[in-house]
mmCIF file of C-alpha atoms in Angstrom:
data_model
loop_
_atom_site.group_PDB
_atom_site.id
_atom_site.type_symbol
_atom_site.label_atom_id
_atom_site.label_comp_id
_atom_site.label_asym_id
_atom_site.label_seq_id
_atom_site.Cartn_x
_atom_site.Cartn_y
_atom_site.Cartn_z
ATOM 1 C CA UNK A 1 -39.442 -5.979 37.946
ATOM 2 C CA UNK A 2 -39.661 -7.027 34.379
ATOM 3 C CA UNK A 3 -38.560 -4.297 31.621
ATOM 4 C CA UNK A 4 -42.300 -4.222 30.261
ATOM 5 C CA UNK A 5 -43.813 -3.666 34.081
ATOM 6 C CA UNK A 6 -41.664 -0.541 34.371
ATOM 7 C CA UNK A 7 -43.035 0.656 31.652
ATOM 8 C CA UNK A 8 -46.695 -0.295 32.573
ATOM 9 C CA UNK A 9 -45.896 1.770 35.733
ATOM 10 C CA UNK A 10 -44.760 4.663 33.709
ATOM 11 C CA UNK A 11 -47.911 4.660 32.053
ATOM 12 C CA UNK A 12 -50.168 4.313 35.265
ATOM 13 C CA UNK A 13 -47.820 7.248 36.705
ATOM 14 C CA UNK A 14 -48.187 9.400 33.481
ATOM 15 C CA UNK A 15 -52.021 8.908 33.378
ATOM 16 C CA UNK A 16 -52.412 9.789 37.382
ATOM 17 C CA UNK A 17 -50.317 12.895 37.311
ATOM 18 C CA UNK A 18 -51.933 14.237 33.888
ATOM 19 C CA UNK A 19 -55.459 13.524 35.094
ATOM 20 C CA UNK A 20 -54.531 15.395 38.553
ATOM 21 C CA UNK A 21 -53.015 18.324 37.329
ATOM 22 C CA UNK A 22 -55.858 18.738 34.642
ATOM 23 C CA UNK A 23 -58.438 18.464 37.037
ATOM 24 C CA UNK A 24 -57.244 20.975 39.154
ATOM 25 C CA UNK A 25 -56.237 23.713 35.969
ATOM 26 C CA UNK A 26 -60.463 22.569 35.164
ATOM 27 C CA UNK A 27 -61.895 23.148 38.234
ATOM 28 C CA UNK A 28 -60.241 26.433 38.686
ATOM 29 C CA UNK A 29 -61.659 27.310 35.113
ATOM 30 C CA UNK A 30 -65.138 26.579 35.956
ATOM 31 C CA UNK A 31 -65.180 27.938 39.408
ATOM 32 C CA UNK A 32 -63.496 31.119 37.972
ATOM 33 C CA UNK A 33 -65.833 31.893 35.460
ATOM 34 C CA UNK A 34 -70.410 32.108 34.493
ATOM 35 C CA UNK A 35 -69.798 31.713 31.021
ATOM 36 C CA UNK A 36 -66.241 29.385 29.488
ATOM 37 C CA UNK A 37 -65.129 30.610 26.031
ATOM 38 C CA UNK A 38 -64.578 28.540 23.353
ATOM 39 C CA UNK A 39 -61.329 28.811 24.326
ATOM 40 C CA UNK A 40 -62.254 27.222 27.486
ATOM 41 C CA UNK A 41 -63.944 24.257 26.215
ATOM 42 C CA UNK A 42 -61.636 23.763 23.634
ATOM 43 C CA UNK A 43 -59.002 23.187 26.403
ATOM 44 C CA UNK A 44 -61.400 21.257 28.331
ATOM 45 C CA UNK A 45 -62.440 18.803 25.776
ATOM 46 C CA UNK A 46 -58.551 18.488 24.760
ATOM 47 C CA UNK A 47 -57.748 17.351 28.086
ATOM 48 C CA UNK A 48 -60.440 14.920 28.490
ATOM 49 C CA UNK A 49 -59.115 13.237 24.624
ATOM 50 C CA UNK A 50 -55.629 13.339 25.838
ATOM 51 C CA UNK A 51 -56.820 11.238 29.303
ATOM 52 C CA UNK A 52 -58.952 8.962 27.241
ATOM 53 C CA UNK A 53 -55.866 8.334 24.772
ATOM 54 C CA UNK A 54 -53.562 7.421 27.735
ATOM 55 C CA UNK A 55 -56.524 5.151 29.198
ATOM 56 C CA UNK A 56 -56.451 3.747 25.756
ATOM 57 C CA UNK A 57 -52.916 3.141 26.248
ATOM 58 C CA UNK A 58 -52.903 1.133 29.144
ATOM 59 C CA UNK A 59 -55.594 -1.081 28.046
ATOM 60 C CA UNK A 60 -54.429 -2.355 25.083
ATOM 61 C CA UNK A 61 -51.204 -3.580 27.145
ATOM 62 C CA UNK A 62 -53.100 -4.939 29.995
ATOM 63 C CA UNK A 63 -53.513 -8.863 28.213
ATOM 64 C CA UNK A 64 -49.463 -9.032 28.837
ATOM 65 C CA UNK A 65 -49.768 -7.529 32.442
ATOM 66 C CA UNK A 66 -49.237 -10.588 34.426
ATOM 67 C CA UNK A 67 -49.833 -9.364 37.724
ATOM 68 C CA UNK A 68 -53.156 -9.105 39.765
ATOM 69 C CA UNK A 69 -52.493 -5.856 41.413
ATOM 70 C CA UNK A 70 -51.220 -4.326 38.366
ATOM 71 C CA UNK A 71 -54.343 -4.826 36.543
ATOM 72 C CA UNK A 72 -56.320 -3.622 39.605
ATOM 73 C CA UNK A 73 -54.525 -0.442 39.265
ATOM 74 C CA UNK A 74 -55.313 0.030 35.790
ATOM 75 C CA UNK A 75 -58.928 -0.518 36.423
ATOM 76 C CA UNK A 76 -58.521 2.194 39.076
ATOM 77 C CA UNK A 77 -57.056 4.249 37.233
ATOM 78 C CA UNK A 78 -58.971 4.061 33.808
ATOM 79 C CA UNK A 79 -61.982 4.004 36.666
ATOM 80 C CA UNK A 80 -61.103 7.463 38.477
ATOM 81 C CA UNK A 81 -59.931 8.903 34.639
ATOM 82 C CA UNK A 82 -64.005 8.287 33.272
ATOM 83 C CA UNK A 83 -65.349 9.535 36.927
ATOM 84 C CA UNK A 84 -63.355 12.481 36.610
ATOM 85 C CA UNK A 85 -64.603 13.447 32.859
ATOM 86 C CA UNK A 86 -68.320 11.991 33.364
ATOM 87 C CA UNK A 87 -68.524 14.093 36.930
ATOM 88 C CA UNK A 88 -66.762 17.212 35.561
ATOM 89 C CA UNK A 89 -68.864 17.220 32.289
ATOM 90 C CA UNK A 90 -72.008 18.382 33.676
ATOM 91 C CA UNK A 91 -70.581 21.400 34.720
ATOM 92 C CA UNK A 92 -68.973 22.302 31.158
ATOM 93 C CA UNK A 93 -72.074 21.152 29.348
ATOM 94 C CA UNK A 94 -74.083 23.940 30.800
ATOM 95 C CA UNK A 95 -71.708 26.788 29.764
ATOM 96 C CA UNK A 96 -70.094 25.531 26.201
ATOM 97 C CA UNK A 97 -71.056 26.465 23.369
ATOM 98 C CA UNK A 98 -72.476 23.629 21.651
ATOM 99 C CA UNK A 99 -75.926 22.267 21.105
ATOM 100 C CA UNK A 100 -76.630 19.398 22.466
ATOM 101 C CA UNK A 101 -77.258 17.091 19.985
ATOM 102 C CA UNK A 102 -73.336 17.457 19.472
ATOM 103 C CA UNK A 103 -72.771 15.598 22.903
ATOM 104 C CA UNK A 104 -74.223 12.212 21.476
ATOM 105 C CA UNK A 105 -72.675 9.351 20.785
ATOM 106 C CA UNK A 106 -73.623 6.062 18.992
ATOM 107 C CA UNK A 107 -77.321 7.860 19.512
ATOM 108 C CA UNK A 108 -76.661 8.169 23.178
ATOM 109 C CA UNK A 109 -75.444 10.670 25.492
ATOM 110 C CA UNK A 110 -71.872 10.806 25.793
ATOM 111 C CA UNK A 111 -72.534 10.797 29.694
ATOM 112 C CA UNK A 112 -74.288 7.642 29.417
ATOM 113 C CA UNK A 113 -71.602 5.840 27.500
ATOM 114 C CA UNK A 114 -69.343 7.262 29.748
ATOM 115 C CA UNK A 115 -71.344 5.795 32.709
ATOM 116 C CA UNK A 116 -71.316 2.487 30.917
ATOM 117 C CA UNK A 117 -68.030 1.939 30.957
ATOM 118 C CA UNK A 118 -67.571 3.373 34.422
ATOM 119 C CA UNK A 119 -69.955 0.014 35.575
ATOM 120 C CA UNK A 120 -67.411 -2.051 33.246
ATOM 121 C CA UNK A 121 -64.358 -0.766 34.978
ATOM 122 C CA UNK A 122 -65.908 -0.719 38.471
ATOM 123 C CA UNK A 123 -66.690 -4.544 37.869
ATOM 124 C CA UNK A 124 -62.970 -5.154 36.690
ATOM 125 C CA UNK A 125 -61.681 -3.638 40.003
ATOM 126 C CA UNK A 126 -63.248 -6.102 41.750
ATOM 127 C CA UNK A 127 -62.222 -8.778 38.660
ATOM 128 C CA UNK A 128 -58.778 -7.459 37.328
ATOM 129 C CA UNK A 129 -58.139 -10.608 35.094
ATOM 130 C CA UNK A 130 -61.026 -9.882 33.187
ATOM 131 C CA UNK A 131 -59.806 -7.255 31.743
ATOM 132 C CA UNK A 132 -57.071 -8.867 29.791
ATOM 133 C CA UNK A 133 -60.465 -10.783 27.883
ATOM 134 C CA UNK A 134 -62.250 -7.177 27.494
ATOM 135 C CA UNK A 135 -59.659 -5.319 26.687
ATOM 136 C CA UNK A 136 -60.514 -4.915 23.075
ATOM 137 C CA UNK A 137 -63.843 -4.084 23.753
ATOM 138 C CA UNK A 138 -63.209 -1.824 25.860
ATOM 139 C CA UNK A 139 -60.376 -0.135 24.280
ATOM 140 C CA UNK A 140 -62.668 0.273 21.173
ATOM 141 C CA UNK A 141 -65.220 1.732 23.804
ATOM 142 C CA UNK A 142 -62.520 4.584 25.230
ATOM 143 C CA UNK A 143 -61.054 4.906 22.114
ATOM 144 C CA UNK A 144 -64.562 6.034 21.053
ATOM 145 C CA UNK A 145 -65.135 8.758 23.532
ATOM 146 C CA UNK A 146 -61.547 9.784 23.227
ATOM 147 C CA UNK A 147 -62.127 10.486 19.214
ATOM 148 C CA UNK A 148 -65.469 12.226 20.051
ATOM 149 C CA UNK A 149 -64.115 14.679 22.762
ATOM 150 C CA UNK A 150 -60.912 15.310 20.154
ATOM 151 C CA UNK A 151 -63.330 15.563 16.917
ATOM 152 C CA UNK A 152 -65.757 17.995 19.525
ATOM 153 C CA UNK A 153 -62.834 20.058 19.980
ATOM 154 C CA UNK A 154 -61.570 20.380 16.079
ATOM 155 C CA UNK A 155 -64.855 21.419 15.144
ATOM 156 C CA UNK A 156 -65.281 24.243 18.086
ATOM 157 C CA UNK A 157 -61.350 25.406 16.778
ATOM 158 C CA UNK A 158 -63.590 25.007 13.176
ATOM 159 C CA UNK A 159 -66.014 27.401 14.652
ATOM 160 C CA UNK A 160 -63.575 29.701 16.432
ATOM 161 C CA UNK A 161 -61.428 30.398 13.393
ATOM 162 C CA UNK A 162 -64.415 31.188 10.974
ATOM 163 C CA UNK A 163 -65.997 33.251 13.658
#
């Protein structure tokens, strides 16, 4: 295994077990409460930047992944990371406090862009060399959602402080 695979592989790893110990930690903060703080949602929308950023990551190194299945898993991966935010979101939108023209993005929905690149990464699962020819497109494209979730979250901590 060459020196930059293991490190690829540290990366899948890192994104997997961050992205399944945050899930759980969310879903027990949802389930647990009618209403989520700011505090809450602050947390929330951290977590979901901090995925995004890891997804980010991985694609800009997948044009010098060389292997098939390795790129396969980092479609996976960056796949079941978007599910898991686009999926979960729903159920923070309706308690957070924050209008909703603060969920839009590029004059969209953030679920829709969020959806969108779910179809592009469901497409490179079944294509995994594509993705070294998208990746900049699409890393532009997570990179995106990961800034808006972070800049959602310093203006709630904005919000939280004055308040």
């Amino acid at each position: 295994m060459e020196k930059d695979s293991v490190y690829i592989h540290y990366l899948i790893g890192d994104l997997e077990s961050y992205v399944v110990d945050n899930k759980t930690k969310i879903e027990k903060i949802i389930n647990s409460r009618e209403n989520l703080s700011i505090e809450d949602s602050l947390y929330i929308f951290e977590k979901f930047s901090n995925s995004l950023k890891k997804t980010t990551n991985l694609i800009k190194l997948s044009r010098e992944i060389k292997d098939t299945d390795t790129l396969r898993t980092v479609s996976i991966i960056s796949s079941e990371t978007i599910a898991w935010i686009m999926f979960t979101l729903p159920s923070v939108e309706s308690v957070i406090p924050v209008f909703i023209e603060n969920l839009m993005i590029d004059k969209r929905h953030i679920i829709d862009a969020l959806g969108e690149l779910l179809l592009e990464f469901d497409e490179l699962i079944e294509n995994p060399e594509k993705l070294r020819s998208v990746n900049r497109e699409l890393f532009v494209m997570v990179n995106d959602v990961s800034m808006f979730f972070g800049h959602l979250s310093e203006i709630m901590k904005k919000g939280a402080i004055e308040n």
